[in-house]
Every structure is written in structure tokens, then in C-alpha cells.
Amino acid sequence: MPSAYSAVSDSGRPVPSGLWRDAEFRRLWMGQTASQLGEHTSLVVLPLFAVLTLHASAGQLGVLRAVGQAPILLLSLFVGAWVDRWRTRTTMVLADTGRALALGAAAVASLLGVLGLPALLVTAFAVGALSVFFDVAYQASLVRLVKRDQLVRGNSALEGSRSAAQIGGPALGGALVSLLSASIAAASSALFFALSFLSIRRIRRTESIPERLERPPRVWQRIHEGLRFVVGDTVLRTVCLASAAFQFSFAAMMTVYLLFLPRELHLPGTVVGLALATAGPGALLGSLLAARLPSRFGYGAVLVSAAALGDGAFLCVPALHGSSALTVPVLLAASFVFGTGGQLVNVMVMGVRQAVTPDAMQGRTAATITFIGMGLTPLGSLVGGFLTEEWGLRTSLLLTAAGMMLSPVVMALSPLARLGRELPASHDAPPTAQVRATPAA
């Protein structure tokens, strides 16, 4: 099932068959790498600034994280309908521009001494909303860029770049906030988004977007098509349920975790950033393994095993104490194992999802899974703050970490666990989702 991107370039020349010989894929990869680095830096900068500089309470930190995640719930379905009808390159470029401006404004506000909690909330919401546009668009863009048999390798490359961002972003953000200032930290994130903009805007290859009919279906009809397609497919439905269980618990756990490290274990911001960043090398390893393990052991077996290993990694953290010599090494090891298992799951699930979804439905399918799977993350962040205030940091961390184990249980009891060594076949698109090739603008 070759996509429009895998056939010919605008000049009519064949696209190179090797993934890394394709200049257009490299531009997407470089842009996505810079974008992810900016995103992961900002995800640490804003909460750490709230905790260390504004002395935010557990409830306030939960609200800040929930506001940044709220666009997933509010916008994902609309973004999916939008992306399926427009050029992904244009969407990604506009999202990069908006995020650079939002964080640049936050940097100026911090420099002037007026970056309080209300301004942080506005910045977090703006960056979160534009990140929804970018993330849905780049996932749909890959399917239009590579052949079906290159999806896992393409996702492995893109998720590998996200791993690099997980290595550098949190460490850089934590160090900049602790050693310099929030203004410099926010400005560094804005710079990464600007670099992403410069790379992605150079993509020129033809895209396949839906035919614009004389009476195009309303946005609600397109959203309904995406929902019905995902809910009606057993594999995609399971992905949604497993993702929802994980993301809700992970959001709650991270709210507690960001308070547990500096306040219970008394770790400085640089060590907090390092503990978060260690997931990056693990995720890089997971990306490499994802290109090899499924063909040897089968997608189902690797998915369930990786999810159980990665999601269970944080169960040991509540037993740590700040005075122990093992505290930091155990934190680093738990983060590394979590990154490895989580990345294996991410790459394989994305490959399975893209394989069973027709090209004309990629944006809506990605957005629907994002909406259902991650829509509860704002509530999870609020629950994490509530549990901390009611039961304390250590108990809350244990409960939320245990909740993450629901995800591998859902996978083990579903058809995902029975997937073999080959990707499943693509399903038919709804009759209204017709596709035509259109040059990128």
C-alpha cells in the first residue's frame, strides 16, 4: 500500500527507496527532533518554575499540568478532521510558529519579573494546544511519506528522535531553571521550535489530501467517521483503552513525582532534570529494539512484555529516601527501564495503528486515539494533586504507579496480545474519504 509520498517527487523523479536517502524524510525527522526537544524542555521548565520559584502547592501544580493537557481533550477530534483535509506540512509549520511565539513571550515576561502563575497557565494552554496540531500532523505526514513496509522503521527513527529529546530536554530545562533563569529556559524552547519551523517548511513533496467535494461533509460528520472507525475496530479500540488507562495513571503519577523528588527526597532541580532525562537513553534503546524484536517474537508478545516491564518500573520509587546512597541510581535505573519499555510500546502501537488505517483516515484516527487515550490526562493531573494533599506524597506515588499496570493487563486480555510477526492489513475507508494528490504549499 504505497502512499502518495512514496511514488514520485514534484519533479517526477522516483523517490529513493532507502529511508535515510530521502531528503524529504530527513527534513521531517530533523524538524520533529527539534520540535520534540523544545516540547520536552518546556514540559520541565514550566512546572519547575512553578515549584521552585513560585512555590506552587500540589493543587496548583496539578492545575498547571491539567491546563497544559486540556487541549488534548478539547481539540483532538477537531484537529484530526482538519489534518485529514489539509497539508500536514502547513499545519506543522504554523504550530511551530505559534509555540515559538508563546514561549518567547513567556521568556520576556520572566525577564521583566511578571511571569506569575496566571501567565504560566496561559502559556501552558497555548503550547499544549499547538502541540496537539503538530503531533497529529506529523503522525499523518509519515504515512504520506513512506511505504507501508517502512512504517515501523520510520516510526523507529521518529521515536528515536523523541528519545534524544527526552535525554536533552529535561536535563537542559532543569539545569537552565536552576542555574540561570526561567527566561533563558523558555527562550531555549522557543529556539528549538524555530529550528523545527525552518526544517519542515522545506518539505516540497506531493501530499495526498481528501478531494474537496462541492458539498463537503460537515466537520461533525468527519469526526463521527473517525470515532466510528476506531471504535468499530477491535485492535484500535484496545489501543484506546490501554492508552487511557496508562495516560490517566501516568499523569497522576507525574504530578506526584515532580513534587516527590524535590520535597520528599530533597533533590535539586538539576538532579530532577537528570532523573527525568534518563528515560531518554532507555527510549533510544527501545526505538532500536522496536525495529527488530517484533519480527522475531511477534508484535503481541513484545507489546505486553514491554508494557509490563516499563510501567512497573516506578513501583520501587516510593520506598526511596533522600539519605540513601541508592536513591539517585535507583531513580535513574527506573527511568531508563520505563523509557525502554514505553518506547517499545509506542513504536509498535503506532505502526499497528498506521497499518490498519487507510491513508484518508490517518489524521482522524490519530486524533481519535489521542482524544480517547489521552483525554483523561488533565483529570489524572488533578487527581494526583488531590491525592497528594489528602494522603501524602509517598502513598500517592505508590497508588498512581500501581495504576499504570492496568495498561499491560488490558493488552494481555485483548487481540493485541495475539498479533504475530506481520503487521495487520489495512481496512477500507468510509466512502466520503476520497483522496487526491496535492502539492505541498
Coordinates of C-alpha atoms in Angstrom, one line a residue:
M1 CA 0.0 0.0 0.0
P2 CA 2.4 2.7 -1.1
S3 CA 1.4 6.3 -0.2
A4 CA 1.5 9.3 -2.5
Y5 CA 4.8 10.3 -0.9
S6 CA 6.4 7.1 -1.8
A7 CA 5.8 7.3 -5.5
V8 CA 7.3 10.4 -7.2
S9 CA 8.6 13.8 -6.2
D10 CA 7.2 17.1 -7.6
S11 CA 9.7 16.9 -10.4
G12 CA 8.5 13.5 -11.4
R13 CA 11.7 11.7 -10.3
P14 CA 11.3 8.5 -8.2
V15 CA 11.7 8.9 -4.5
P16 CA 14.7 7.0 -3.2
S17 CA 13.7 3.7 -1.6
G18 CA 16.1 3.9 1.3
L19 CA 14.5 5.8 4.2
W20 CA 17.6 8.0 5.0
R21 CA 18.4 8.6 1.3
D22 CA 15.1 10.5 1.1
A23 CA 15.8 14.2 1.7
E24 CA 12.1 14.9 2.5
F25 CA 12.0 12.3 5.2
R26 CA 15.2 13.8 6.7
R27 CA 13.7 17.2 6.8
L28 CA 10.6 15.8 8.6
W29 CA 12.9 13.9 11.0
M30 CA 15.1 17.0 11.8
G31 CA 12.1 19.2 12.3
Q32 CA 10.4 16.7 14.5
T33 CA 13.6 16.2 16.5
A34 CA 13.9 20.0 17.2
S35 CA 10.2 20.2 18.0
Q36 CA 10.3 17.3 20.5
L37 CA 13.4 18.9 22.1
G38 CA 11.5 22.1 22.5
E39 CA 8.4 20.4 23.9
H40 CA 10.3 18.2 26.4
T41 CA 12.3 21.2 27.6
S42 CA 9.1 23.3 28.1
L43 CA 7.4 20.4 29.9
V44 CA 10.0 20.6 32.6
V45 CA 10.6 24.4 32.6
L46 CA 7.1 25.4 33.4
P47 CA 6.4 23.0 36.3
L48 CA 9.8 23.5 37.8
F49 CA 9.5 27.3 37.6
A50 CA 6.1 27.0 39.4
V51 CA 7.5 24.7 42.1
L52 CA 11.0 26.3 42.7
T53 CA 10.3 29.9 42.0
L54 CA 6.6 30.5 42.7
H55 CA 6.4 27.8 45.4
A56 CA 3.3 26.3 43.9
S57 CA 1.3 23.9 46.0
A58 CA 0.4 20.3 44.9
G59 CA -3.0 21.5 43.9
Q60 CA -1.6 24.4 41.9
L61 CA 0.9 22.2 40.1
G62 CA -1.9 19.8 39.3
V63 CA -3.9 22.6 37.8
L64 CA -0.9 23.8 35.8
R65 CA -0.4 20.4 34.3
A66 CA -4.1 19.9 33.7
V67 CA -4.3 23.2 31.8
G68 CA -1.4 22.2 29.5
Q69 CA -3.1 18.8 28.8
A70 CA -6.7 20.1 28.4
P71 CA -6.3 20.8 24.7
I72 CA -5.9 17.1 24.1
L73 CA -9.5 16.6 25.4
L74 CA -10.9 19.8 23.9
L75 CA -9.2 19.9 20.4
S76 CA -8.0 16.5 19.3
L77 CA -11.1 15.4 17.3
F78 CA -11.4 18.8 15.5
V79 CA -7.7 18.7 14.8
G80 CA -8.0 15.2 13.3
A81 CA -10.8 16.4 11.0
W82 CA -8.7 19.4 10.0
V83 CA -5.5 17.5 9.3
D84 CA -7.2 14.9 7.1
R85 CA -8.3 17.8 4.8
W86 CA -5.2 20.0 4.8
R87 CA -1.5 19.7 4.2
T88 CA 0.4 18.4 7.1
R89 CA 3.4 20.5 6.4
T90 CA 1.4 23.7 6.7
T91 CA -0.1 22.5 9.9
M92 CA 3.2 21.7 11.5
V93 CA 4.8 25.0 10.4
L94 CA 2.0 27.0 11.9
A95 CA 2.2 25.0 15.1
D96 CA 5.9 25.6 15.4
T97 CA 5.5 29.3 14.8
G98 CA 2.8 29.6 17.5
R99 CA 4.7 27.7 20.1
A100 CA 7.9 29.7 19.5
L101 CA 5.9 33.0 19.9
A102 CA 4.2 31.7 23.1
L103 CA 7.4 30.6 24.8
G104 CA 9.2 33.7 23.6
A105 CA 6.5 35.9 25.3
A106 CA 6.9 33.8 28.5
A107 CA 10.7 34.4 28.3
V108 CA 10.2 38.2 28.1
A109 CA 7.6 38.1 30.9
S110 CA 10.1 36.2 33.1
L111 CA 12.9 38.6 32.3
L112 CA 10.6 41.5 33.3
G113 CA 9.6 39.7 36.5
V114 CA 5.9 39.4 35.7
L115 CA 5.8 35.6 34.9
G116 CA 3.3 34.6 37.6
L117 CA 1.0 31.6 37.8
P118 CA -1.7 33.1 35.5
A119 CA 0.8 33.7 32.8
L120 CA 2.2 30.2 33.2
L121 CA -1.3 28.8 32.8
V122 CA -1.9 30.8 29.5
T123 CA 1.5 29.7 28.2
A124 CA 0.9 26.0 29.1
F125 CA -2.5 26.0 27.4
A126 CA -1.2 27.7 24.2
V127 CA 1.8 25.3 23.9
G128 CA -0.4 22.3 24.7
A129 CA -3.0 23.3 22.0
L130 CA -0.4 23.8 19.3
S131 CA 1.3 20.6 20.3
V132 CA -1.9 18.7 19.5
F133 CA -1.9 20.1 16.0
F134 CA 1.8 19.3 15.5
D135 CA 1.6 15.7 16.9
V136 CA -1.4 14.7 14.8
A137 CA 0.0 16.2 11.7
Y138 CA 3.5 14.6 11.9
Q139 CA 1.9 11.2 12.5
A140 CA -0.3 11.6 9.4
S141 CA 2.6 13.0 7.5
L142 CA 4.8 9.9 8.0
V143 CA 2.1 7.7 6.3
R144 CA 2.1 10.0 3.3
L145 CA 5.9 10.0 3.2
V146 CA 7.0 6.3 3.4
K147 CA 5.8 2.9 2.1
R148 CA 3.8 0.6 4.3
D149 CA 6.7 -1.7 4.9
Q150 CA 8.8 1.2 6.1
L151 CA 6.3 2.4 8.7
V152 CA 8.0 0.6 11.7
R153 CA 11.4 1.9 10.6
G154 CA 10.1 5.4 10.0
N155 CA 8.3 5.4 13.4
S156 CA 11.5 4.0 15.0
A157 CA 13.5 6.9 13.5
L158 CA 11.0 9.5 14.7
E159 CA 10.6 7.9 18.1
G160 CA 14.4 7.7 18.3
S161 CA 14.5 11.5 17.9
R162 CA 11.9 11.8 20.6
S163 CA 14.2 9.7 22.8
A164 CA 17.0 12.1 22.1
A165 CA 14.7 14.9 23.1
Q166 CA 13.9 13.1 26.3
I167 CA 17.6 12.9 27.0
G168 CA 18.4 16.5 26.4
G169 CA 15.1 18.3 27.1
P170 CA 14.5 17.6 30.8
A171 CA 18.2 17.9 31.7
L172 CA 18.5 21.2 29.8
G173 CA 15.3 22.6 31.2
G174 CA 16.1 21.6 34.8
A175 CA 19.7 23.0 34.6
L176 CA 18.6 26.3 33.0
V177 CA 15.9 26.9 35.5
S178 CA 18.1 26.0 38.5
L179 CA 21.4 27.6 37.3
L180 CA 20.3 30.6 35.2
S181 CA 16.7 31.7 34.9
A182 CA 13.3 30.7 33.6
S183 CA 13.6 33.3 30.8
I184 CA 16.6 31.6 29.3
A185 CA 14.9 28.2 29.7
A186 CA 11.8 29.4 28.0
A187 CA 13.8 31.1 25.2
S188 CA 15.7 27.8 24.6
S189 CA 12.4 26.0 24.0
A190 CA 11.3 28.8 21.6
L191 CA 14.6 28.5 19.7
F192 CA 14.0 24.7 19.1
F193 CA 10.5 25.4 17.7
A194 CA 12.0 28.0 15.4
L195 CA 14.6 25.4 14.1
S196 CA 11.8 22.9 13.5
F197 CA 9.9 25.5 11.5
L198 CA 13.0 26.1 9.3
S199 CA 13.4 22.4 8.6
I200 CA 9.8 21.4 8.0
R201 CA 8.9 24.4 5.7
R202 CA 11.5 23.0 3.2
I203 CA 9.4 19.9 2.6
R204 CA 8.1 20.1 -1.0
R205 CA 6.8 16.7 -1.9
T206 CA 3.2 16.0 -3.0
E207 CA 0.7 15.1 -0.3
S208 CA -2.5 13.1 -0.6
I209 CA -5.4 15.1 0.9
P210 CA -9.1 14.4 0.6
E211 CA -10.9 15.6 -2.5
R212 CA -12.8 18.8 -1.9
L213 CA -16.3 18.0 -2.9
E214 CA -18.9 20.5 -4.0
R215 CA -20.8 19.7 -0.8
P216 CA -18.0 18.5 1.6
P217 CA -19.1 16.6 4.7
R218 CA -19.5 18.8 7.8
V219 CA -16.8 18.7 10.4
W220 CA -19.0 16.8 12.8
Q221 CA -19.6 14.1 10.2
R222 CA -15.9 13.7 9.6
I223 CA -15.3 13.5 13.4
H224 CA -18.1 10.9 13.6
E225 CA -16.4 8.9 10.8
G226 CA -13.2 8.8 12.8
L227 CA -14.9 7.8 16.0
R228 CA -16.9 5.1 14.3
F229 CA -13.8 3.7 12.5
V230 CA -11.7 3.5 15.7
V231 CA -14.5 2.1 18.0
G232 CA -15.5 -0.4 15.4
D233 CA -12.1 -1.9 15.0
T234 CA -11.1 -4.3 17.8
V235 CA -7.3 -3.6 17.6
L236 CA -7.8 0.2 17.6
R237 CA -10.4 0.1 20.4
T238 CA -8.0 -1.9 22.6
V239 CA -5.2 0.7 21.9
C240 CA -7.6 3.4 23.1
L241 CA -8.5 1.6 26.3
A242 CA -4.9 0.6 27.1
S243 CA -3.7 4.2 26.4
A244 CA -6.4 5.7 28.5
A245 CA -5.5 3.5 31.5
F246 CA -1.9 4.4 31.2
Q247 CA -2.1 8.1 30.4
F248 CA -4.6 8.8 33.3
S249 CA -2.3 7.0 35.8
F250 CA 0.9 8.4 34.4
A251 CA -0.5 12.0 34.5
A252 CA -1.4 11.5 38.2
M253 CA 1.9 9.8 38.9
M254 CA 4.0 12.6 37.3
T255 CA 2.2 15.3 39.3
V256 CA 3.2 13.4 42.5
Y257 CA 6.7 12.6 41.1
L258 CA 7.6 16.2 40.4
L259 CA 6.8 17.1 44.0
F260 CA 8.2 13.9 45.5
L261 CA 11.8 14.4 44.1
P262 CA 12.5 17.9 45.3
R263 CA 10.3 17.9 48.5
E264 CA 10.5 14.3 49.8
L265 CA 13.9 13.3 48.5
H266 CA 15.3 16.9 48.7
L267 CA 16.9 16.7 45.2
P268 CA 18.0 19.9 43.4
G269 CA 16.5 20.9 40.0
T270 CA 19.5 19.6 38.1
V271 CA 19.1 16.1 39.6
V272 CA 15.4 16.2 39.0
G273 CA 16.1 17.0 35.3
L274 CA 18.7 14.2 35.1
A275 CA 16.2 11.7 36.6
L276 CA 13.6 12.6 34.1
A277 CA 16.1 12.7 31.2
T278 CA 17.4 9.2 31.9
A279 CA 14.2 7.9 30.2
G280 CA 15.7 9.2 27.0
P281 CA 18.6 6.7 26.6
G282 CA 16.1 4.0 27.5
A283 CA 13.7 5.2 24.9
L284 CA 16.5 5.3 22.4
L285 CA 17.2 1.7 23.1
G286 CA 13.5 0.9 22.9
S287 CA 13.4 2.5 19.4
L288 CA 16.2 0.3 18.2
L289 CA 14.7 -2.8 19.7
A290 CA 11.3 -2.0 18.2
A291 CA 12.7 -2.4 14.7
R292 CA 14.0 -5.9 15.5
L293 CA 12.1 -7.7 18.2
P294 CA 8.6 -7.9 16.6
S295 CA 9.9 -9.8 13.6
R296 CA 11.5 -12.3 15.9
F297 CA 9.0 -12.8 18.7
G298 CA 5.8 -11.2 17.3
Y299 CA 4.1 -7.9 18.0
G300 CA 1.7 -9.2 20.7
A301 CA 4.3 -10.8 22.9
V302 CA 6.7 -7.9 22.7
L303 CA 3.9 -5.3 23.4
V304 CA 2.6 -7.0 26.5
S305 CA 6.1 -7.7 27.9
A306 CA 7.4 -4.2 27.2
A307 CA 4.3 -2.6 28.7
A308 CA 4.5 -4.7 31.9
L309 CA 8.3 -4.1 32.3
G310 CA 8.2 -0.3 31.6
D311 CA 5.0 0.5 33.5
G312 CA 6.1 -1.4 36.6
A313 CA 9.5 0.3 36.8
F314 CA 8.3 3.1 39.2
L315 CA 6.8 0.8 41.8
C316 CA 10.1 0.8 43.6
V317 CA 10.4 4.6 43.8
P318 CA 8.1 5.2 46.9
A319 CA 10.5 3.1 49.0
L320 CA 13.4 5.5 48.4
H321 CA 14.6 8.1 50.9
G322 CA 16.8 11.1 50.4
S323 CA 19.6 10.0 52.6
S324 CA 20.1 6.6 50.9
A325 CA 23.2 6.1 48.7
L326 CA 21.0 4.1 46.3
T327 CA 18.4 6.9 45.8
V328 CA 19.7 8.5 42.7
P329 CA 21.0 5.3 41.0
V330 CA 17.6 3.6 41.5
L331 CA 15.8 6.7 40.2
L332 CA 18.0 6.6 37.1
A333 CA 17.5 2.9 36.6
A334 CA 13.7 3.1 37.0
S335 CA 13.6 5.9 34.5
F336 CA 15.8 4.0 32.0
V337 CA 13.6 0.9 32.2
F338 CA 10.5 2.9 31.9
G339 CA 11.8 4.7 28.8
T340 CA 12.9 1.4 27.1
G341 CA 9.6 -0.4 27.7
G342 CA 7.4 2.7 26.9
Q343 CA 9.2 3.4 23.7
L344 CA 8.9 -0.2 22.5
V345 CA 5.1 0.1 23.1
N346 CA 4.9 3.5 21.4
V347 CA 6.7 2.5 18.2
M348 CA 4.8 -0.8 17.8
V349 CA 1.4 0.6 18.6
M350 CA 1.9 3.4 16.2
G351 CA 3.0 1.0 13.4
V352 CA 0.0 -1.2 14.1
R353 CA -2.4 1.8 14.1
Q354 CA -1.0 3.2 10.9
A355 CA -1.0 -0.2 9.1
V356 CA -4.7 -0.9 9.8
T357 CA -5.8 2.7 8.9
P358 CA -6.4 3.9 5.3
D359 CA -4.5 7.0 4.3
A360 CA -7.6 9.2 4.1
M361 CA -8.4 8.4 7.8
Q362 CA -4.9 8.8 9.3
G363 CA -5.4 12.2 10.9
R364 CA -8.8 11.4 12.3
T365 CA -7.7 8.0 13.6
A366 CA -4.6 9.5 15.3
A367 CA -6.7 12.3 16.8
T368 CA -9.4 9.9 18.0
I369 CA -6.9 7.7 19.7
T370 CA -5.3 10.8 21.2
F371 CA -8.7 12.1 22.4
I372 CA -9.8 8.8 24.0
G373 CA -6.4 7.6 25.1
M374 CA -5.1 10.9 26.5
G375 CA -8.3 12.9 27.1
L376 CA -8.3 11.9 30.8
T377 CA -4.7 13.2 31.4
P378 CA -6.0 16.6 32.8
L379 CA -8.2 14.7 35.3
G380 CA -5.2 12.5 36.1
S381 CA -3.1 15.5 36.9
L382 CA -5.8 16.9 39.2
V383 CA -6.2 13.6 40.9
G384 CA -2.5 13.4 41.5
G385 CA -2.6 16.8 43.2
F386 CA -5.7 15.8 45.2
L387 CA -4.2 12.5 46.4
T388 CA -1.0 14.2 47.5
E389 CA -2.9 16.8 49.6
E390 CA -5.1 14.1 51.2
W391 CA -2.7 11.1 51.6
G392 CA 0.8 12.5 51.3
L393 CA 3.5 12.1 48.6
R394 CA 4.7 8.5 49.3
T395 CA 1.3 6.8 49.4
S396 CA 0.0 8.7 46.4
L397 CA 3.1 7.8 44.4
L398 CA 2.6 4.1 45.1
L399 CA -1.1 4.2 44.2
T400 CA -0.6 6.1 40.9
A401 CA 2.4 3.9 39.9
A402 CA 0.3 0.8 40.6
G403 CA -2.5 2.2 38.4
M404 CA -0.1 2.3 35.4
M405 CA -0.1 -1.5 35.5
L406 CA -3.7 -1.5 34.2
S407 CA -2.4 -0.9 30.7
P408 CA -0.5 -4.1 30.2
V409 CA -3.4 -6.0 31.7
V410 CA -5.8 -4.6 29.1
M411 CA -3.3 -5.5 26.3
A412 CA -2.8 -9.1 27.6
L413 CA -6.6 -9.7 27.6
S414 CA -7.1 -8.3 24.1
P415 CA -6.4 -9.3 20.4
L416 CA -3.2 -7.1 20.6
A417 CA -1.6 -9.9 22.6
R418 CA -2.2 -12.4 19.7
L419 CA -0.6 -10.3 16.9
G420 CA 2.1 -12.2 15.1
R421 CA 5.3 -11.2 13.3
E422 CA 3.5 -9.3 10.5
L423 CA 1.6 -6.0 10.6
P424 CA -2.2 -6.5 10.2
A425 CA -3.8 -5.5 6.9
S426 CA -5.4 -2.1 6.2
H427 CA -9.2 -1.7 6.4
D428 CA -11.4 0.1 3.9
A429 CA -12.0 3.8 4.3
P430 CA -15.5 5.3 4.6
P431 CA -16.9 6.3 1.1
T432 CA -16.7 10.0 1.8
A433 CA -13.0 9.9 2.5
Q434 CA -11.7 10.1 -1.1
V435 CA -8.1 11.2 -1.6
R436 CA -6.3 13.2 -4.3
A437 CA -2.6 14.3 -4.6
T438 CA -1.9 17.9 -4.0
P439 CA 1.5 19.7 -3.9
A440 CA 2.6 21.0 -0.6
A441 CA 2.3 24.7 -0.1

